[in-house]
Tab-separated table of C-alpha atoms in Angstrom:
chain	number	residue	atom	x	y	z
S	3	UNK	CA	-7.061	31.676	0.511
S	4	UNK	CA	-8.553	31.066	-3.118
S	5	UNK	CA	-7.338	27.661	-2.811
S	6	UNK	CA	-9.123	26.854	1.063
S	7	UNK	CA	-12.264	28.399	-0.480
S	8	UNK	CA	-12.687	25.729	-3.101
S	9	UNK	CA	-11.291	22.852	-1.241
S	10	UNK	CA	-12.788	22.922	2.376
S	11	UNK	CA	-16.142	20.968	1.268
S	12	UNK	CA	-14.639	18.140	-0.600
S	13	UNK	CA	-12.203	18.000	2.154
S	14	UNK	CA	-14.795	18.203	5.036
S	15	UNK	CA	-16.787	15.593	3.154
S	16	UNK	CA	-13.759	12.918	2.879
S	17	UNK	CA	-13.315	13.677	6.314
S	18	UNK	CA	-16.725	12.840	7.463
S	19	UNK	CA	-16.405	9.422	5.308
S	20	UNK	CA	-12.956	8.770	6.837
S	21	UNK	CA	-13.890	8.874	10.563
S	22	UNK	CA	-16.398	6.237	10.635
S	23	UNK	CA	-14.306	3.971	8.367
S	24	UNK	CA	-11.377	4.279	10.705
S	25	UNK	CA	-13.643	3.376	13.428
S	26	UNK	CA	-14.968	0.443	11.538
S	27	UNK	CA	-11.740	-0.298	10.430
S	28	UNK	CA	-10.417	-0.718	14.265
S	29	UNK	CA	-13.207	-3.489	15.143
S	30	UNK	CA	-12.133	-4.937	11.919
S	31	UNK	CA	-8.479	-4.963	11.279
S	32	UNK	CA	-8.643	-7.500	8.823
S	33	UNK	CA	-10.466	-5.250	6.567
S	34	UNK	CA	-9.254	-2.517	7.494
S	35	UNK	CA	-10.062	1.836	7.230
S	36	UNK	CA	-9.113	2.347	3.903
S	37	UNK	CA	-11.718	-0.479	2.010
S	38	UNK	CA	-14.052	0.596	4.209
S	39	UNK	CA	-13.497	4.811	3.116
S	40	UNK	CA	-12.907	3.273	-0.493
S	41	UNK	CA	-16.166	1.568	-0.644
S	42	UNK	CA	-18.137	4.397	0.975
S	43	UNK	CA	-17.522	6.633	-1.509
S	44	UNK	CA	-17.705	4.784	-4.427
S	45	UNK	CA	-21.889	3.648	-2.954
S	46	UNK	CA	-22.150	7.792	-2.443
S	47	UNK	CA	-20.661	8.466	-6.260
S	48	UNK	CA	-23.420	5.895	-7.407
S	49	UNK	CA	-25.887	8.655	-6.074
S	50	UNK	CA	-24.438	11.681	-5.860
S	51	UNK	CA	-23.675	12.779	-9.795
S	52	UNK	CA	-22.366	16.589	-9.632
S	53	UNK	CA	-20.239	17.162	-7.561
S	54	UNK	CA	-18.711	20.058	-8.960
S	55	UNK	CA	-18.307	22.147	-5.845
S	56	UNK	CA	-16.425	19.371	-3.831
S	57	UNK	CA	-14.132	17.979	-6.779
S	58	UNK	CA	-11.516	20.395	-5.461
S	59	UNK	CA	-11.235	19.459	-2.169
S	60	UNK	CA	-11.530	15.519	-3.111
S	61	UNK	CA	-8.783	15.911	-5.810
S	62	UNK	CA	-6.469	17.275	-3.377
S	63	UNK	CA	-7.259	14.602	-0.679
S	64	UNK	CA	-6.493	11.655	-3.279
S	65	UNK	CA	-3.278	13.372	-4.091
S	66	UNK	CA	-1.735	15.557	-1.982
S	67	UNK	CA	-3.061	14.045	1.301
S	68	UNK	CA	-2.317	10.385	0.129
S	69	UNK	CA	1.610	11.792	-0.349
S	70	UNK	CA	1.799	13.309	2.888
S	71	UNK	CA	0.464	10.211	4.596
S	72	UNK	CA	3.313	8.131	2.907
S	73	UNK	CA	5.646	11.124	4.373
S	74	UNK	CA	4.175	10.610	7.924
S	75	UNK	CA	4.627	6.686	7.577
S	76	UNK	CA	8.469	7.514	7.766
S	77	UNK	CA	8.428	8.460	10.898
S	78	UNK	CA	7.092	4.341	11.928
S	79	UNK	CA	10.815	3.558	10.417
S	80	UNK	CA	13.421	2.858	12.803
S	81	UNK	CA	16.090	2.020	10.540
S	82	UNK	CA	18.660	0.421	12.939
S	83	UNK	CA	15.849	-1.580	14.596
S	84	UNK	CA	14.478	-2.970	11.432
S	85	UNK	CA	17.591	-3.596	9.807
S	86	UNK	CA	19.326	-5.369	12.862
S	87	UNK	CA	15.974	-6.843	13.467
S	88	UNK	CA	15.080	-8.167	9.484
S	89	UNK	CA	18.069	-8.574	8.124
S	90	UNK	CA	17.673	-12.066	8.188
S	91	UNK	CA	14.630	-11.600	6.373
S	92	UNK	CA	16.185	-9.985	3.586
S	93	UNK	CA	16.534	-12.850	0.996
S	94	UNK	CA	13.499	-14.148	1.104
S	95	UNK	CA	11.491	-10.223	0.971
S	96	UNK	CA	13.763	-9.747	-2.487
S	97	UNK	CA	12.656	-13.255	-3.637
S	98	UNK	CA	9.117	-12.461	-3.003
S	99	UNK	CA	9.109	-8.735	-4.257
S	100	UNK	CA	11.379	-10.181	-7.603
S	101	UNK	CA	8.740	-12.771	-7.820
S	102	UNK	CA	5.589	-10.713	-7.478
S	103	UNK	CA	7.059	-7.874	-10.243
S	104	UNK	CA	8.150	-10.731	-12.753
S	105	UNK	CA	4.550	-12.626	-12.335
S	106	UNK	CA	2.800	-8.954	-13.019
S	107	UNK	CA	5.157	-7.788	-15.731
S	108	UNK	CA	4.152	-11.528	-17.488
S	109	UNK	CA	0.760	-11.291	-16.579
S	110	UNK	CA	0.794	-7.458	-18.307
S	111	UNK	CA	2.343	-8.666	-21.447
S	112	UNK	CA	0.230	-12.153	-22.041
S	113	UNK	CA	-2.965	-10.486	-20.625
S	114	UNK	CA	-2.935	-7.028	-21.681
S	115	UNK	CA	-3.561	-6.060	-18.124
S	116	UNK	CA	-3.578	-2.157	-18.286
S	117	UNK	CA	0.222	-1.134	-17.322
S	118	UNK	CA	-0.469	0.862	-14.263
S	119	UNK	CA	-2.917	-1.918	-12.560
S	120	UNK	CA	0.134	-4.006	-13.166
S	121	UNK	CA	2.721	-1.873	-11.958
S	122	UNK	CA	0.238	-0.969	-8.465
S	123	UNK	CA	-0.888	-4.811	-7.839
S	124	UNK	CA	2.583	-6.231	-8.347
S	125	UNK	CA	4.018	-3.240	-5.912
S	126	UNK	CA	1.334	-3.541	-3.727
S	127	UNK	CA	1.054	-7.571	-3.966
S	128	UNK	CA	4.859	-7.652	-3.261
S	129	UNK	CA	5.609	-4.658	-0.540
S	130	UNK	CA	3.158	-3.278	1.680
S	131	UNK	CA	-0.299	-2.937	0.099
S	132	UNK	CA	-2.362	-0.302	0.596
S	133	UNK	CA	0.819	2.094	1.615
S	134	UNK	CA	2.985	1.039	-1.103
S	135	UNK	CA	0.318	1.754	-3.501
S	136	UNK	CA	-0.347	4.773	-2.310
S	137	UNK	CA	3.018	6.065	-2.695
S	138	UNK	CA	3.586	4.443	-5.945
S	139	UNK	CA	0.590	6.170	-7.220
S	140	UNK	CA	1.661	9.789	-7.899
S	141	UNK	CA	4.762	8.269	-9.411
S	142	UNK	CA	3.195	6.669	-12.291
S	143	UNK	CA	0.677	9.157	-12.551
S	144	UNK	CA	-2.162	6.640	-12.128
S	145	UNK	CA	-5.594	7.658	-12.010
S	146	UNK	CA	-8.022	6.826	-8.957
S	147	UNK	CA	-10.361	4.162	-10.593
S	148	UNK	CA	-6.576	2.295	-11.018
S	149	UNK	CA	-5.777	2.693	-7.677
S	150	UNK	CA	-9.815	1.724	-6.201
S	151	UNK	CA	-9.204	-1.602	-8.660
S	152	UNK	CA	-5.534	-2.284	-6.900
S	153	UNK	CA	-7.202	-1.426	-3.493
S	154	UNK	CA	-9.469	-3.774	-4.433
S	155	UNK	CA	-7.416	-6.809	-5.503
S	156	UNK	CA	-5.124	-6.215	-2.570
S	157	UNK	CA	-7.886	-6.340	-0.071
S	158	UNK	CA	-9.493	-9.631	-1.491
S	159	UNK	CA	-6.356	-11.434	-0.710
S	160	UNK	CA	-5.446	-9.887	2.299
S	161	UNK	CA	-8.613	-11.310	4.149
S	162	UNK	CA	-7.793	-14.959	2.721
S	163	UNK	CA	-4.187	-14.888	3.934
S	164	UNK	CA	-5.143	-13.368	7.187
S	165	UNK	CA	-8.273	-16.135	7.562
S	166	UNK	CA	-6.165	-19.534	6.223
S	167	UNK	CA	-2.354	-18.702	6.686
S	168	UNK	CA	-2.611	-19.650	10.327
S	169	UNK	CA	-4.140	-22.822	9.780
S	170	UNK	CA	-1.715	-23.753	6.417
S	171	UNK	CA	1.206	-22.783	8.395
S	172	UNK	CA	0.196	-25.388	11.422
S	173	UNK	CA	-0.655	-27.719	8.380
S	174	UNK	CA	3.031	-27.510	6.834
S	175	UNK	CA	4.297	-28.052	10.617
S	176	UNK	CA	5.823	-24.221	10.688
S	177	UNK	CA	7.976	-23.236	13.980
S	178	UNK	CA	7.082	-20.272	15.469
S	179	UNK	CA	9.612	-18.277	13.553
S	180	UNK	CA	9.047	-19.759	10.372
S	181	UNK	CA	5.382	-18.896	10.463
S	182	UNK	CA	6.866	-14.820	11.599
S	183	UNK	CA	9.022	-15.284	8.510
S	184	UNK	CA	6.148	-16.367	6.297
S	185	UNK	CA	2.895	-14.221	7.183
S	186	UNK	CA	5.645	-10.937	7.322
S	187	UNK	CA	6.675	-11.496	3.537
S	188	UNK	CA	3.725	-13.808	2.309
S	189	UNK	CA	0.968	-11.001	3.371
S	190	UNK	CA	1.004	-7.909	2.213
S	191	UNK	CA	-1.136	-5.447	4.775
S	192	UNK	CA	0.033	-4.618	8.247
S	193	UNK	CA	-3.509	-5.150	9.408
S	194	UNK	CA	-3.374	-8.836	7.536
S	195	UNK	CA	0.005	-9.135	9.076
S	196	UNK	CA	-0.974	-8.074	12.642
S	197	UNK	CA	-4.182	-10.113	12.125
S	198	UNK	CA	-2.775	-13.545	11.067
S	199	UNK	CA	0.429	-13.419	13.688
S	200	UNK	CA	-2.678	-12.796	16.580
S	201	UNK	CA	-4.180	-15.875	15.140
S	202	UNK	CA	-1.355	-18.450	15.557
S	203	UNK	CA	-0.351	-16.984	18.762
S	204	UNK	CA	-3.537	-17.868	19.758
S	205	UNK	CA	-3.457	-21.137	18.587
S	206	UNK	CA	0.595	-21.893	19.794
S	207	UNK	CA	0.681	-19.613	22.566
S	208	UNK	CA	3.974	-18.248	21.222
S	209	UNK	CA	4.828	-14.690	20.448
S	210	UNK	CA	5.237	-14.270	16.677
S	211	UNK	CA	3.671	-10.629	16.178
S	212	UNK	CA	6.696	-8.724	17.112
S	213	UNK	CA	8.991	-10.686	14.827
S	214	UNK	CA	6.034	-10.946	11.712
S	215	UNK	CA	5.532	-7.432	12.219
S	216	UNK	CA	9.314	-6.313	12.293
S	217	UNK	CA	9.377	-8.396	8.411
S	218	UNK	CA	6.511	-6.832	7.440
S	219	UNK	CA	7.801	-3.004	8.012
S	220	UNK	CA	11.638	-4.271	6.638
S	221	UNK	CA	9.396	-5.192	3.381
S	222	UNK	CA	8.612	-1.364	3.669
S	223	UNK	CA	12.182	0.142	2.894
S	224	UNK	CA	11.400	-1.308	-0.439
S	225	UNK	CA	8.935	1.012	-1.491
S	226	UNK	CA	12.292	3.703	-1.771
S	227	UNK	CA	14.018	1.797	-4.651
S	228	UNK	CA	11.014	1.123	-6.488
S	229	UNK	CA	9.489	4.448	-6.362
S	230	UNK	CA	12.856	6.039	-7.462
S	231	UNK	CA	13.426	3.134	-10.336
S	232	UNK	CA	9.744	3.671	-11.511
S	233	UNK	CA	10.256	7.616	-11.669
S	234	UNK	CA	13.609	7.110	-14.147
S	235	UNK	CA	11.472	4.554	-16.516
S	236	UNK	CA	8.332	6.797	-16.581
S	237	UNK	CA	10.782	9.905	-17.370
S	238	UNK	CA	12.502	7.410	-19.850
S	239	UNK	CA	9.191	6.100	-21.425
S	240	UNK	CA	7.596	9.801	-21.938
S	241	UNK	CA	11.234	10.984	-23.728
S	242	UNK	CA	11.002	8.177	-25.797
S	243	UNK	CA	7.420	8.470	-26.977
S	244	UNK	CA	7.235	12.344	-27.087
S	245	UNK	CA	10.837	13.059	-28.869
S	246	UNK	CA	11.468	16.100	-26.275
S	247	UNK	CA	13.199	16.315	-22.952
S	248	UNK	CA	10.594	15.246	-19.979
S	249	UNK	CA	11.399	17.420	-16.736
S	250	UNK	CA	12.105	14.914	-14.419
S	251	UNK	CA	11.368	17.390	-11.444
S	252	UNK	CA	7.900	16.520	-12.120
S	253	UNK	CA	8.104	13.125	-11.812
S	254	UNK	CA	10.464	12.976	-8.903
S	255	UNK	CA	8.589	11.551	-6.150
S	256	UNK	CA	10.357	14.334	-3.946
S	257	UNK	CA	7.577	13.078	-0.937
S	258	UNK	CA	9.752	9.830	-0.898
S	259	UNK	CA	13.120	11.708	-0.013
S	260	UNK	CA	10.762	13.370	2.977
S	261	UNK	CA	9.729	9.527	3.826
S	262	UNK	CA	13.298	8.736	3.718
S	263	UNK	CA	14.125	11.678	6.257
S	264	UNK	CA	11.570	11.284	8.566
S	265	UNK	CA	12.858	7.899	9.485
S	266	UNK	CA	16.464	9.021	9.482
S	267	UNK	CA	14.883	12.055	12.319
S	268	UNK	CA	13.335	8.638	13.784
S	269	UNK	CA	16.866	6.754	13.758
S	270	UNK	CA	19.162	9.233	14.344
S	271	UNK	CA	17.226	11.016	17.687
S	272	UNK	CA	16.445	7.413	18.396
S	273	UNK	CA	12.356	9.093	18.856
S	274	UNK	CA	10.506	7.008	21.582
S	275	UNK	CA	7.081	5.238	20.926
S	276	UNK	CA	5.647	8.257	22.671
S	277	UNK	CA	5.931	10.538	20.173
S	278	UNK	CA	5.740	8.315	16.954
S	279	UNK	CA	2.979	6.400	17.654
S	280	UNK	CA	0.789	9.518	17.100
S	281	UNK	CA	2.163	10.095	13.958
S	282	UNK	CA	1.792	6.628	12.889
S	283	UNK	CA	-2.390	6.859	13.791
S	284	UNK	CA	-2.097	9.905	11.713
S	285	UNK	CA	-0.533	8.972	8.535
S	286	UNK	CA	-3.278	5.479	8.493
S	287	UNK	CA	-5.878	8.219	9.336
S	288	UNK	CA	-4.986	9.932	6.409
S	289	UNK	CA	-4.528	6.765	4.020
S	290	UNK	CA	-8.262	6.759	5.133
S	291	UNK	CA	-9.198	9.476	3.887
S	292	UNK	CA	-7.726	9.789	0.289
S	293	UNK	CA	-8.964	6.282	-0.056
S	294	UNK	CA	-12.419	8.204	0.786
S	295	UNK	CA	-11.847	10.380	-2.018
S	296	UNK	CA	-10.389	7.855	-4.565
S	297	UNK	CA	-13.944	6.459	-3.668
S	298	UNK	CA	-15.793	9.063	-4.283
S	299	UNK	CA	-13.587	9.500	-7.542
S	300	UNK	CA	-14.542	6.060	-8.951
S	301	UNK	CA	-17.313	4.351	-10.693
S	302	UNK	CA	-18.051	1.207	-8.889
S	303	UNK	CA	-19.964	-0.439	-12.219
S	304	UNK	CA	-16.852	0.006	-14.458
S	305	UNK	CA	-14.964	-1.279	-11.535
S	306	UNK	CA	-16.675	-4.220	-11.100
S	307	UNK	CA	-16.876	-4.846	-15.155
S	308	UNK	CA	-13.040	-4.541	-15.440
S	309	UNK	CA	-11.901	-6.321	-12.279
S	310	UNK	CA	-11.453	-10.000	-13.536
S	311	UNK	CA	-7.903	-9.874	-15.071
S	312	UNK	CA	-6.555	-7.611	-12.307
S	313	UNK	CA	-7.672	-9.948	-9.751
S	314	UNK	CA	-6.346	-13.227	-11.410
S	315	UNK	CA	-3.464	-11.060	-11.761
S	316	UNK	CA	-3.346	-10.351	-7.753
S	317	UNK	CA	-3.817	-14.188	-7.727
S	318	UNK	CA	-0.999	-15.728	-9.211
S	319	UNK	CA	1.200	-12.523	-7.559
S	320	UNK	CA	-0.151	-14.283	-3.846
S	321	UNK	CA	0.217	-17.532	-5.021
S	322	UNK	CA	3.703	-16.658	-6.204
S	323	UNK	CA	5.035	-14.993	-3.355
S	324	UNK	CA	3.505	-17.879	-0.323
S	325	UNK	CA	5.245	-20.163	-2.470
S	326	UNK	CA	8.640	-18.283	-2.800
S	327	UNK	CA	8.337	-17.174	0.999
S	328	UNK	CA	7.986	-20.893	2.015
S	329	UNK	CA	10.282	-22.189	-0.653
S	330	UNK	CA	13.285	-19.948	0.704
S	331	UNK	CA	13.097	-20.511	4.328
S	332	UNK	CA	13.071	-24.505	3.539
S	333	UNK	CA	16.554	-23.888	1.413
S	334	UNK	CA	17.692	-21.216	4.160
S	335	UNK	CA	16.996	-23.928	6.816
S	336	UNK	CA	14.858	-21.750	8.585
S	337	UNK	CA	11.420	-24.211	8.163
């Protein structure tokens, strides 16, 4: 009761931030909610300094409500479906996820890009943006002005794949499938995704979406091994530099093993689009609104003064994973 006494204000207030991005966010998909909630409340942090009697509730939507969106996002996983579906993806999403991870880990080491920025930009560069982020997160223990400065990066070259990828792919003389194959592992936001396949449908009258989208949520699964893998090297990193035994229970991302059974419910019970659609609007609405609150958690001046490494950094990960996306399907035979 304690707890729903401080928190219902900061709560409310991402709330009230979050419906009007999500609105926004559905007459412009290739932004999309979550910049929209991020950038809201980093203009209302530029005003608003105390807010003392809201931290609670914001600090709980950043965290808790950003893991139980990633928990919800499960339940969008047909596992059979996107397996029989993506497997022939499969090569070329762990050539483009190897590729995006290397180019960050470089970029970290020659750059001195902070660690975390790297680790959420190369995730979120490589798997599923904003969603991958947001459950890699909590894992590393990153703060919200890394996450805003991910968000950030991610979004800047989601809009210039979803704007030009149509047009390069009718450039390089793509077949429909190839161009499925390339926007599902060369962009890394559903909305981009969704965005970019609606373009060259347009254009070729074909029917790529189903196919670019089907890539795009195969590219998802990955977030489970990478999550886990982080978790062991954090836990190995802290016993290292403290000298005492770490208690891995805290670092366990125990919301992925709930991700993980949600889409075994949505396998195994085989659940219809009627009842996971729903749950799917949810868990986005609620990306929304813990990106509100990593807004309203950030300052946008320090944002803006830091940003240029991270977002040569989200550069060369884009560059690197179009050109490993195309250069695979030409030596699978695919282009």
């Amino acid at each position: 009761m304690e707890f729903i006494k401080k928190s219902w204000k900061g709560f409310l207030l991402c709330l009230c931030i979050a419906i009007p991005a999500w609105f926004l966010g559905q007459l412009l998909p290739v932004i999309g909610g979550p910049v929209f909630a991020i950038l809201a409340g980093m203009v209302i942090t530029l005003f608003w300094k105390n807010k003392d009697n809201v931290q609670p509730g914001i600090t709980f939507t950043s965290k808790k409500i950003l893991q139980y969106a990633v928990i919800l996002l499960g339940f969008g996983m047909n596992l059979t479906d996107i397996l029989m579906k993506g497997k022939q993806s499969l090569p070329i999403i762990i050539s483009t996820i190897s590729t995006s991870l290397i180019i960050a880990f470089i970029l970290h080491k020659v750059m001195r890009v902070p660690s975390k920025i790297s680790t959420l930009v190369g995730v979120g560069s490589s798997i599923c943006g904003g969603s991958a982020i947001a459950a890699t997160a909590p894992v590393i223990d990153a703060d919200d002005e890394e996450i805003a400065q991910s968000i950030s990066v991610i979004f800047l070259f989601n809009v210039i794949a979803a704007l030009i990828f149509p047009a390069l792919g009718s450039l390089l003389g793509l077949s429909n499938e190839g161009f499925g194959l390339f926007a599902g592992t060369a962009i890394n936001d559903t909305s981009s995704v969704t965005a970019a396949a609606a373009a060259w449908d347009g254009m070729h009258g074909s029917n790529t979406l189903d196919a670019a989208t089907i890539v795009k949520l195969t590219r998802t699964l990955a977030i489970i091994p990478i999550t886990l893998v982080l978790a062991f090297v954090r836990t190995k990193k802290e016993k290292s530099s403290s000298g005492t035994k770490v208690d891995f229970k805290k670092i366990f991302p125990f919301f992925i093993l709930f991700f993980v059974l949600a889409s075994v419910i949505t396998t195994v019970f085989n659940l219809p689009a009627v009842v996971t659609s729903p749950i799917k609007e949810l868990s986005k609405f609620l990306i929304v609104m813990a990106m509100a609150a990593i807004g309203l958690n950030t300052n946008i001046a320090k944002l803006v003064k830091t940003g240029g490494k991270p977002i040569f950094m989200g550069l060369c990960c884009w560059i690197g994973i179009a050109a490993v996306s195309l250069g695979m399907q030409h030596v699978l035979g695919i282009w």
